[in-house]
mmCIF file of C-alpha atoms in Angstrom:
data_model
loop_
_atom_site.group_PDB
_atom_site.id
_atom_site.type_symbol
_atom_site.label_atom_id
_atom_site.label_comp_id
_atom_site.label_asym_id
_atom_site.label_seq_id
_atom_site.Cartn_x
_atom_site.Cartn_y
_atom_site.Cartn_z
ATOM 1 C CA MET A 190 0.000 0.000 0.000
ATOM 2 C CA LEU A 191 2.866 2.386 0.771
ATOM 3 C CA LEU A 192 4.338 1.807 -2.696
ATOM 4 C CA VAL A 193 0.955 2.484 -4.287
ATOM 5 C CA ALA A 194 0.497 5.664 -2.250
ATOM 6 C CA VAL A 195 3.979 6.953 -3.084
ATOM 7 C CA GLY A 196 3.543 6.009 -6.750
ATOM 8 C CA GLY A 197 0.199 7.786 -6.870
ATOM 9 C CA LEU A 198 1.724 10.906 -5.350
ATOM 10 C CA VAL A 199 4.602 10.856 -7.853
ATOM 11 C CA SER A 200 2.107 10.384 -10.689
ATOM 12 C CA MET A 201 0.100 13.414 -9.519
ATOM 13 C CA VAL A 202 3.269 15.516 -9.453
ATOM 14 C CA LEU A 203 4.171 14.424 -12.981
ATOM 15 C CA ILE A 204 0.656 15.247 -14.199
ATOM 16 C CA GLY A 205 0.925 18.631 -12.509
ATOM 17 C CA LEU A 206 4.042 19.435 -14.530
ATOM 18 C CA ALA A 207 1.801 19.605 -17.603
ATOM 19 C CA PHE A 208 0.143 22.649 -16.036
ATOM 20 C CA PHE A 209 2.896 24.167 -13.879
ATOM 21 C CA ARG A 210 6.594 24.835 -14.329
ATOM 22 C CA VAL A 211 9.059 24.554 -11.478
ATOM 23 C CA ASP A 212 11.499 27.378 -10.711
ATOM 24 C CA PHE A 213 14.382 26.898 -8.272
ATOM 25 C CA ALA A 214 15.525 30.519 -8.338
ATOM 26 C CA GLY A 215 16.256 32.286 -5.071
ATOM 27 C CA GLY A 216 17.132 29.126 -3.149
ATOM 28 C CA GLY A 217 13.547 27.885 -3.024
ATOM 29 C CA VAL A 218 11.053 25.949 -5.077
ATOM 30 C CA HIS A 219 8.426 28.009 -6.894
ATOM 31 C CA PHE A 220 5.538 26.838 -9.080
ATOM 32 C CA ALA A 221 4.170 28.992 -11.881
ATOM 33 C CA ALA A 222 1.171 28.258 -14.078
ATOM 34 C CA ARG A 223 2.100 27.553 -17.690
ATOM 35 C CA PHE A 224 -1.171 29.095 -18.926
ATOM 36 C CA ASP A 225 -4.542 30.412 -17.759
ATOM 37 C CA PHE A 226 -6.440 27.348 -16.547
ATOM 38 C CA GLN A 227 -9.949 28.788 -16.920
ATOM 39 C CA SER A 228 -9.395 29.817 -20.526
ATOM 40 C CA TRP A 229 -7.883 26.390 -21.180
ATOM 41 C CA LEU A 230 -11.004 24.674 -19.870
ATOM 42 C CA GLN A 231 -13.224 26.860 -22.037
ATOM 43 C CA ARG A 232 -11.264 25.893 -25.170
ATOM 44 C CA LEU A 233 -11.378 22.128 -24.563
ATOM 45 C CA PRO A 234 -14.684 21.537 -26.462
ATOM 46 C CA SER A 235 -13.129 23.080 -29.595
ATOM 47 C CA ASN A 236 -10.943 19.962 -29.892
ATOM 48 C CA LEU A 237 -13.845 17.618 -30.652
ATOM 49 C CA PRO A 238 -13.083 17.638 -34.424
ATOM 50 C CA TRP A 239 -9.915 15.616 -33.780
ATOM 51 C CA VAL A 240 -10.932 13.803 -30.578
ATOM 52 C CA LEU A 241 -13.839 11.929 -32.179
ATOM 53 C CA PRO A 242 -11.793 10.563 -35.134
ATOM 54 C CA PHE A 243 -9.026 9.742 -32.630
ATOM 55 C CA MET A 244 -11.505 7.576 -30.719
ATOM 56 C CA VAL A 245 -12.620 5.865 -33.926
ATOM 57 C CA LEU A 246 -9.039 4.951 -34.765
ATOM 58 C CA ALA A 247 -8.386 3.827 -31.188
ATOM 59 C CA ALA A 248 -11.439 1.562 -31.380
ATOM 60 C CA THR A 249 -9.803 -0.447 -34.183
ATOM 61 C CA ALA A 250 -6.862 -1.504 -31.974
ATOM 62 C CA PRO A 251 -8.448 -4.696 -30.533
ATOM 63 C CA ALA A 252 -9.528 -5.827 -33.996
ATOM 64 C CA LEU A 253 -6.054 -5.337 -35.469
ATOM 65 C CA ARG A 254 -4.297 -6.947 -32.500
ATOM 66 C CA ALA A 255 -6.645 -9.923 -32.716
ATOM 67 C CA ILE A 256 -5.325 -10.568 -36.239
ATOM 68 C CA VAL A 257 -1.725 -10.574 -34.972
ATOM 69 C CA TRP A 258 -2.667 -12.804 -32.021
ATOM 70 C CA GLY A 259 -3.895 -15.376 -34.506
ATOM 71 C CA ARG A 260 -0.289 -15.769 -35.703
ATOM 72 C CA THR A 261 1.084 -16.540 -32.240
ATOM 73 C CA VAL A 262 -1.590 -18.500 -30.374
ATOM 74 C CA PRO A 263 -1.051 -22.291 -30.606
ATOM 75 C CA ALA A 264 -3.402 -24.615 -32.467
ATOM 76 C CA PRO A 265 -6.290 -25.030 -32.457
ATOM 77 C CA VAL A 266 -6.349 -21.310 -33.179
ATOM 78 C CA PRO A 267 -9.469 -19.638 -31.709
ATOM 79 C CA ALA A 268 -11.641 -17.717 -34.151
ATOM 80 C CA TRP A 269 -10.902 -14.036 -34.734
ATOM 81 C CA ARG A 270 -14.167 -13.159 -32.992
ATOM 82 C CA GLN A 271 -13.063 -14.955 -29.819
ATOM 83 C CA ARG A 272 -9.676 -13.258 -29.856
ATOM 84 C CA TYR A 273 -11.255 -9.855 -30.464
ATOM 85 C CA ARG A 274 -13.753 -10.333 -27.626
ATOM 86 C CA ALA A 275 -10.961 -11.309 -25.231
ATOM 87 C CA LEU A 276 -8.904 -8.229 -26.139
ATOM 88 C CA ALA A 277 -11.912 -5.919 -25.913
ATOM 89 C CA LEU A 278 -12.830 -7.235 -22.466
ATOM 90 C CA GLY A 279 -9.189 -7.028 -21.431
ATOM 91 C CA GLY A 280 -9.184 -3.349 -22.394
ATOM 92 C CA LEU A 281 -12.300 -2.828 -20.287
ATOM 93 C CA ILE A 282 -10.674 -4.459 -17.253
ATOM 94 C CA ASN A 283 -7.425 -2.549 -17.792
ATOM 95 C CA ASN A 284 -9.260 0.774 -17.558
ATOM 96 C CA THR A 285 -11.690 -0.039 -14.747
ATOM 97 C CA VAL A 286 -9.877 -2.386 -12.356
ATOM 98 C CA PRO A 287 -6.737 -1.205 -10.504
ATOM 99 C CA GLY A 288 -3.493 -2.956 -11.348
ATOM 100 C CA HIS A 289 -3.218 -2.638 -15.149
ATOM 101 C CA LEU A 290 -4.364 -6.229 -15.688
ATOM 102 C CA GLY A 291 -5.285 -5.865 -19.363
ATOM 103 C CA ILE A 292 -2.907 -8.462 -20.830
ATOM 104 C CA PHE A 293 -3.658 -11.033 -18.150
ATOM 105 C CA ALA A 294 -7.397 -10.335 -18.375
ATOM 106 C CA ALA A 295 -7.469 -10.798 -22.154
ATOM 107 C CA SER A 296 -5.623 -14.106 -21.795
ATOM 108 C CA TRP A 297 -8.031 -15.220 -19.094
ATOM 109 C CA PHE A 298 -11.097 -14.376 -21.179
ATOM 110 C CA LEU A 299 -9.684 -16.354 -24.107
ATOM 111 C CA PHE A 300 -9.096 -19.249 -21.716
ATOM 112 C CA ARG A 301 -12.651 -19.002 -20.383
ATOM 113 C CA GLY A 302 -14.219 -18.705 -23.808
ATOM 114 C CA THR A 303 -12.284 -21.252 -25.834
ATOM 115 C CA GLY A 304 -10.477 -23.554 -23.445
ATOM 116 C CA THR A 305 -7.041 -22.401 -24.627
ATOM 117 C CA PRO A 306 -4.760 -23.032 -21.609
ATOM 118 C CA LEU A 307 -4.189 -19.831 -19.685
ATOM 119 C CA PRO A 308 -0.356 -19.982 -19.754
ATOM 120 C CA ALA A 309 -0.439 -20.606 -23.522
ATOM 121 C CA ALA A 310 -2.870 -17.727 -24.067
ATOM 122 C CA LEU A 311 -0.777 -15.395 -21.919
ATOM 123 C CA SER A 312 2.589 -16.294 -23.448
ATOM 124 C CA SER A 313 1.234 -16.037 -26.997
ATOM 125 C CA LEU A 314 -0.282 -12.615 -26.222
ATOM 126 C CA LEU A 315 3.053 -11.474 -24.783
ATOM 127 C CA LEU A 316 4.652 -12.614 -28.031
ATOM 128 C CA THR A 317 2.034 -10.597 -29.918
ATOM 129 C CA LYS A 318 2.974 -7.535 -27.875
ATOM 130 C CA LEU A 319 6.635 -8.185 -28.629
ATOM 131 C CA LEU A 320 5.935 -8.314 -32.364
ATOM 132 C CA GLU A 321 4.026 -5.033 -32.155
ATOM 133 C CA PHE A 322 6.855 -3.521 -30.149
ATOM 134 C CA GLY A 323 9.336 -4.688 -32.779
ATOM 135 C CA ALA A 324 7.209 -3.142 -35.511
ATOM 136 C CA LEU A 325 7.093 0.102 -33.517
ATOM 137 C CA VAL A 326 10.887 0.152 -33.062
ATOM 138 C CA THR A 327 11.367 -0.402 -36.801
ATOM 139 C CA PHE A 328 8.780 2.216 -37.741
ATOM 140 C CA THR A 329 10.116 4.777 -35.269
ATOM 141 C CA SER A 330 13.679 4.156 -36.453
ATOM 142 C CA ALA A 331 12.647 4.912 -40.022
ATOM 143 C CA LEU A 332 10.839 8.059 -38.857
ATOM 144 C CA ALA A 333 13.887 9.151 -36.845
ATOM 145 C CA VAL A 334 16.043 8.855 -39.975
ATOM 146 C CA VAL A 335 13.524 10.920 -41.925
ATOM 147 C CA ALA A 336 13.428 13.488 -39.107
ATOM 148 C CA HIS A 337 17.218 13.747 -39.163
ATOM 149 C CA LEU A 338 17.284 14.200 -42.931
ATOM 150 C CA ARG A 339 14.638 16.918 -42.670
ATOM 151 C CA GLY A 340 16.517 18.722 -39.914
ATOM 152 C CA LEU A 341 13.963 17.988 -37.184
ATOM 153 C CA HIS A 342 16.265 17.632 -34.169
ATOM 154 C CA GLN A 343 13.939 18.772 -31.374
ATOM 155 C CA VAL A 344 12.958 15.245 -30.300
ATOM 156 C CA PRO A 345 15.940 13.254 -28.911
ATOM 157 C CA ALA A 346 15.365 10.208 -31.095
ATOM 158 C CA GLY A 347 18.805 8.691 -30.387
ATOM 159 C CA PRO A 348 18.314 7.897 -26.674
ATOM 160 C CA MET A 349 14.700 6.956 -27.346
ATOM 161 C CA LEU A 350 15.697 4.379 -29.962
ATOM 162 C CA ALA A 351 18.545 3.062 -27.815
ATOM 163 C CA ILE A 352 16.081 2.338 -25.017
ATOM 164 C CA GLY A 353 13.662 0.744 -27.458
ATOM 165 C CA PHE A 354 16.239 -1.526 -29.066
ATOM 166 C CA THR A 355 17.613 -2.560 -25.669
ATOM 167 C CA ALA A 356 14.153 -3.447 -24.405
ATOM 168 C CA LEU A 357 13.397 -5.319 -27.624
ATOM 169 C CA VAL A 358 16.541 -7.428 -27.269
ATOM 170 C CA VAL A 359 15.822 -8.190 -23.615
ATOM 171 C CA PHE A 360 12.209 -9.206 -24.301
ATOM 172 C CA THR A 361 13.266 -11.342 -27.245
ATOM 173 C CA VAL A 362 15.933 -13.168 -25.239
ATOM 174 C CA VAL A 363 13.487 -13.850 -22.407
ATOM 175 C CA LEU A 364 10.792 -15.248 -24.705
ATOM 176 C CA VAL A 365 13.171 -17.334 -26.799
ATOM 177 C CA GLY A 366 14.818 -18.606 -23.619
ATOM 178 C CA ALA A 367 11.447 -19.584 -22.191
ATOM 179 C CA ARG A 368 10.583 -21.420 -25.404
ATOM 180 C CA ARG A 369 13.856 -23.363 -25.285
ATOM 181 C CA TRP A 370 14.376 -24.071 -21.594
ATOM 182 C CA ALA A 371 10.852 -24.355 -20.167
ATOM 183 C CA PRO A 372 10.213 -27.857 -21.628
ATOM 184 C CA ARG A 373 13.543 -29.139 -20.290
ATOM 185 C CA LEU A 374 12.868 -27.827 -16.811
ATOM 186 C CA SER A 375 9.357 -29.261 -16.963
ATOM 187 C CA ARG A 376 10.687 -32.738 -17.851
ATOM 188 C CA ARG A 377 13.225 -32.623 -15.018
ATOM 189 C CA LEU A 378 10.546 -31.684 -12.494
ATOM 190 C CA LEU A 379 8.250 -34.458 -13.707
ATOM 191 C CA ALA A 380 11.088 -37.010 -13.646
ATOM 192 C CA ALA A 381 11.879 -36.041 -10.071
ATOM 193 C CA GLY A 382 8.200 -36.149 -9.120
ATOM 194 C CA ARG A 383 8.277 -32.570 -7.861
ATOM 195 C CA LEU A 384 6.097 -29.533 -8.436
ATOM 196 C CA ARG A 385 3.917 -31.212 -11.024
ATOM 197 C CA ARG A 386 1.619 -28.210 -11.401
ATOM 198 C CA LEU A 387 4.594 -25.929 -12.046
ATOM 199 C CA ALA A 388 5.969 -28.453 -14.545
ATOM 200 C CA ALA A 389 2.655 -28.537 -16.402
ATOM 201 C CA GLY A 390 2.529 -24.736 -16.427
ATOM 202 C CA LEU A 391 6.047 -24.443 -17.835
ATOM 203 C CA ASP A 392 5.238 -26.914 -20.585
ATOM 204 C CA THR A 393 2.097 -24.967 -21.462
ATOM 205 C CA VAL A 394 4.011 -21.671 -21.566
ATOM 206 C CA ALA A 395 6.462 -23.185 -24.024
ATOM 207 C CA HIS A 396 3.541 -24.471 -26.081
ATOM 208 C CA GLY A 397 2.159 -20.941 -26.184
ATOM 209 C CA LEU A 398 5.461 -19.688 -27.602
ATOM 210 C CA VAL A 399 5.415 -22.181 -30.455
ATOM 211 C CA ALA A 400 5.635 -19.355 -33.027
ATOM 212 C CA VAL A 401 9.124 -18.473 -31.741
ATOM 213 C CA GLY A 402 10.354 -21.568 -33.535
ATOM 214 C CA SER A 403 8.588 -20.676 -36.773
ATOM 215 C CA PRO A 404 10.335 -17.837 -38.649
ATOM 216 C CA ARG A 405 7.542 -17.709 -41.211
ATOM 217 C CA ARG A 406 4.858 -17.172 -38.557
ATOM 218 C CA LEU A 407 6.997 -14.598 -36.796
ATOM 219 C CA LEU A 408 7.606 -12.661 -40.016
ATOM 220 C CA ALA A 409 3.911 -12.710 -40.869
ATOM 221 C CA GLY A 410 3.025 -11.593 -37.335
ATOM 222 C CA TRP A 411 5.614 -8.806 -37.427
ATOM 223 C CA LEU A 412 4.266 -7.485 -40.733
ATOM 224 C CA LEU A 413 0.690 -7.609 -39.442
ATOM 225 C CA ALA A 414 1.779 -5.885 -36.220
ATOM 226 C CA GLY A 415 2.523 -2.813 -38.304
ATOM 227 C CA GLY A 416 -1.238 -2.265 -38.598
ATOM 228 C CA PRO A 417 -1.851 -1.099 -35.002
ATOM 229 C CA VAL A 418 1.341 0.979 -35.123
ATOM 230 C CA VAL A 419 0.348 2.819 -38.305
ATOM 231 C CA VAL A 420 -3.191 3.447 -37.057
ATOM 232 C CA ALA A 421 -1.921 4.823 -33.734
ATOM 233 C CA THR A 422 0.539 7.037 -35.622
ATOM 234 C CA MET A 423 -2.321 8.393 -37.717
ATOM 235 C CA ALA A 424 -4.346 9.104 -34.561
ATOM 236 C CA TYR A 425 -1.588 11.085 -32.833
ATOM 237 C CA GLY A 426 -0.568 12.691 -36.114
ATOM 238 C CA MET A 427 -4.112 13.944 -36.653
ATOM 239 C CA ALA A 428 -4.071 15.567 -33.207
ATOM 240 C CA LEU A 429 -0.726 17.228 -33.960
ATOM 241 C CA TRP A 430 -2.013 18.444 -37.326
ATOM 242 C CA TRP A 431 -4.937 20.117 -35.559
ATOM 243 C CA MET A 432 -2.425 21.816 -33.274
ATOM 244 C CA GLY A 433 -0.383 23.189 -36.140
ATOM 245 C CA VAL A 434 2.568 20.789 -36.321
ATOM 246 C CA GLY A 435 3.871 20.715 -39.912
ATOM 247 C CA PRO A 436 5.208 17.155 -40.337
ATOM 248 C CA PHE A 437 2.278 15.782 -38.343
ATOM 249 C CA LEU A 438 2.566 12.100 -39.354
ATOM 250 C CA LEU A 439 6.288 12.162 -38.631
ATOM 251 C CA GLY A 440 5.577 13.848 -35.314
ATOM 252 C CA GLY A 441 2.807 11.355 -34.549
ATOM 253 C CA GLY A 442 5.160 8.427 -35.032
ATOM 254 C CA LEU A 443 7.901 9.975 -32.910
ATOM 255 C CA LEU A 444 5.367 10.885 -30.214
ATOM 256 C CA LEU A 445 3.978 7.335 -30.204
ATOM 257 C CA GLY A 446 7.492 5.929 -29.933
ATOM 258 C CA ALA A 447 8.386 8.235 -27.059
ATOM 259 C CA LEU A 448 5.200 7.338 -25.174
ATOM 260 C CA THR A 449 5.705 3.613 -25.657
ATOM 261 C CA PHE A 450 9.398 3.535 -24.775
ATOM 262 C CA ALA A 451 8.773 5.632 -21.664
ATOM 263 C CA GLN A 452 6.215 3.136 -20.340
ATOM 264 C CA LEU A 453 8.169 -0.104 -20.600
ATOM 265 C CA THR A 454 7.274 -0.947 -17.003
ATOM 266 C CA PRO A 455 3.466 -1.323 -17.142
ATOM 267 C CA GLY A 456 1.546 -1.728 -13.921
ATOM 268 C CA LEU A 457 3.480 0.840 -11.893
ATOM 269 C CA PRO A 458 1.381 3.480 -10.117
ATOM 270 C CA THR A 459 3.341 6.174 -11.977
ATOM 271 C CA THR A 460 2.321 5.026 -15.473
ATOM 272 C CA VAL A 461 -0.297 7.754 -15.988
ATOM 273 C CA GLY A 462 2.033 10.463 -14.708
ATOM 274 C CA ILE A 463 4.799 9.282 -17.032
ATOM 275 C CA TYR A 464 2.342 9.433 -19.930
ATOM 276 C CA TYR A 465 1.491 13.072 -19.186
ATOM 277 C CA LEU A 466 5.127 14.056 -18.694
ATOM 278 C CA VAL A 467 6.396 12.421 -21.882
ATOM 279 C CA CYS A 468 3.407 13.465 -23.997
ATOM 280 C CA THR A 469 3.656 17.138 -23.052
ATOM 281 C CA SER A 470 7.470 17.189 -23.271
ATOM 282 C CA ALA A 471 7.514 15.557 -26.719
ATOM 283 C CA ALA A 472 4.704 17.806 -27.968
ATOM 284 C CA ARG A 473 6.514 20.945 -26.797
ATOM 285 C CA ALA A 474 9.690 19.667 -28.493
ATOM 286 C CA LEU A 475 7.680 19.445 -31.724
ATOM 287 C CA GLY A 476 6.654 23.088 -31.386
ATOM 288 C CA VAL A 477 3.294 22.726 -29.625
ATOM 289 C CA GLU A 478 2.498 25.503 -27.145
ATOM 290 C CA ASP A 479 2.175 24.701 -23.424
ATOM 291 C CA ASP A 480 -1.613 24.872 -23.267
ATOM 292 C CA ARG A 481 -2.078 22.712 -26.356
ATOM 293 C CA ALA A 482 0.504 20.208 -25.120
ATOM 294 C CA ALA A 483 -1.532 19.796 -21.929
ATOM 295 C CA THR A 484 -4.671 19.463 -24.046
ATOM 296 C CA LEU A 485 -3.031 16.725 -26.094
ATOM 297 C CA ALA A 486 -2.044 14.749 -22.995
ATOM 298 C CA VAL A 487 -5.403 15.070 -21.252
ATOM 299 C CA LEU A 488 -7.647 14.408 -24.233
ATOM 300 C CA THR A 489 -5.634 11.513 -25.715
ATOM 301 C CA HIS A 490 -5.552 9.853 -22.301
ATOM 302 C CA VAL A 491 -9.270 10.350 -21.674
ATOM 303 C CA ALA A 492 -10.227 9.447 -25.252
ATOM 304 C CA THR A 493 -8.183 6.230 -25.220
ATOM 305 C CA ALA A 494 -9.524 5.116 -21.840
ATOM 306 C CA THR A 495 -13.115 5.987 -22.783
ATOM 307 C CA THR A 496 -12.832 4.151 -26.091
ATOM 308 C CA ASN A 497 -11.450 1.025 -24.427
ATOM 309 C CA VAL A 498 -14.276 1.060 -21.888
ATOM 310 C CA LEU A 499 -16.973 1.562 -24.531
ATOM 311 C CA VAL A 500 -15.582 -1.151 -26.833
ATOM 312 C CA GLY A 501 -15.331 -3.527 -23.877
ATOM 313 C CA LEU A 502 -18.871 -2.782 -22.708
ATOM 314 C CA VAL A 503 -20.263 -3.403 -26.187
ATOM 315 C CA ALA A 504 -18.372 -6.704 -26.390
ATOM 316 C CA ALA A 505 -19.637 -7.678 -22.953
ATOM 317 C CA LEU A 506 -23.262 -6.856 -23.758
ATOM 318 C CA LEU A 507 -23.210 -8.580 -27.158
ATOM 319 C CA ASN A 508 -21.811 -11.723 -25.568
ATOM 320 C CA HIS A 509 -24.152 -11.591 -22.562
ATOM 321 C CA HIS A 510 -21.405 -11.192 -19.972
ATOM 322 C CA ARG A 511 -22.500 -10.031 -16.552
ATOM 323 C CA LEU A 512 -20.887 -6.686 -15.840
ATOM 324 C CA ARG A 513 -20.771 -7.436 -12.131
ATOM 325 C CA GLU A 514 -18.657 -10.506 -12.827
ATOM 326 C CA LEU A 515 -16.357 -8.542 -15.132
ATOM 327 C CA PHE A 516 -15.699 -5.846 -12.561
ATOM 328 C CA ARG A 517 -15.010 -8.512 -9.963
ATOM 329 C CA PHE A 518 -12.311 -9.885 -12.211
ATOM 330 C CA ARG A 519 -9.889 -10.602 -9.376
ATOM 331 C CA GLY A 520 -12.515 -12.659 -7.584
ATOM 332 C CA VAL A 521 -13.577 -14.860 -10.514
ATOM 333 C CA MET A 522 -10.053 -15.896 -11.499
ATOM 334 C CA ASN A 523 -10.523 -19.358 -10.048
ATOM 335 C CA ALA A 524 -13.817 -20.114 -11.764
ATOM 336 C CA PRO A 525 -13.841 -23.448 -13.643
ATOM 337 C CA VAL A 526 -13.180 -23.665 -17.348
ATOM 338 C CA PRO A 527 -16.372 -24.105 -19.430
ATOM 339 C CA SER A 528 -16.834 -27.575 -20.807
ATOM 340 C CA THR A 529 -17.550 -26.341 -24.334
ATOM 341 C CA PRO A 530 -16.371 -23.211 -26.123
ATOM 342 C CA HIS A 531 -18.949 -20.553 -26.796
#
């Protein structure tokens, strides 16, 4: 609880930096408003022309990720509809239940709906995220080269890409290592008659990472993972265009990369604060004024969360899920697996 409280306080401070600047002159700490808050509030409704299309683009994310997930989940591959429903419900849980449980929730809903073993569903979804992250690193690298050639040096793309490539290598090594060593450890545990449940779980995790051993499936998944990246770039680029940024698609891609690389530790209480800090800092580096940078951070955050909740609610209602059960996600984790997929 102490860590959560401290993290929440740090997050609030980081969010506050979108609206206030800190001055250490005179031997003390002074806070000054970056802009007039009341006028800023009055101008917020004028951003609806880009917020609504932003939400439409954000709503396509579960559908596009479901396609990529189909390249990583082990056979028998659940139907696209089942994968989409799981991701949509996972987005709902991620934005309504504390703990940032979206990935685990989506895996659990696929397990509940199709009988795909939970470790296999989770490991294959993590692989899907890795492929999307790899596509983002590649896309952002290309944009950084273009930015350099065009003389756009405001955004520090070098350190950003170094962090991204390092994280990509680490995640890849972990997943490939799990695919290679988990079955061996599982066999040793079974031979020794120890920790049979752990042994079964390790074997299932390795089964869920079956695509790691298939270069063709990985290449196809990586190419398909470019879809969510391009759509997200278009969404942020459209917002930057509305705010007067010239190379708006280039800026959208760099902004998306900065936001993603800065949040490589999901689940921490400071995640929202880091989003606001990086979003406003990157926007100001691209030439956006202070008040519009704060607008970008607030409205993209609210629009994304609202879209995920609405898409998840629609998926829940269409599939006759009880909302009370969904919001008690932590408590229904141990419910039995259905005997037949639905």
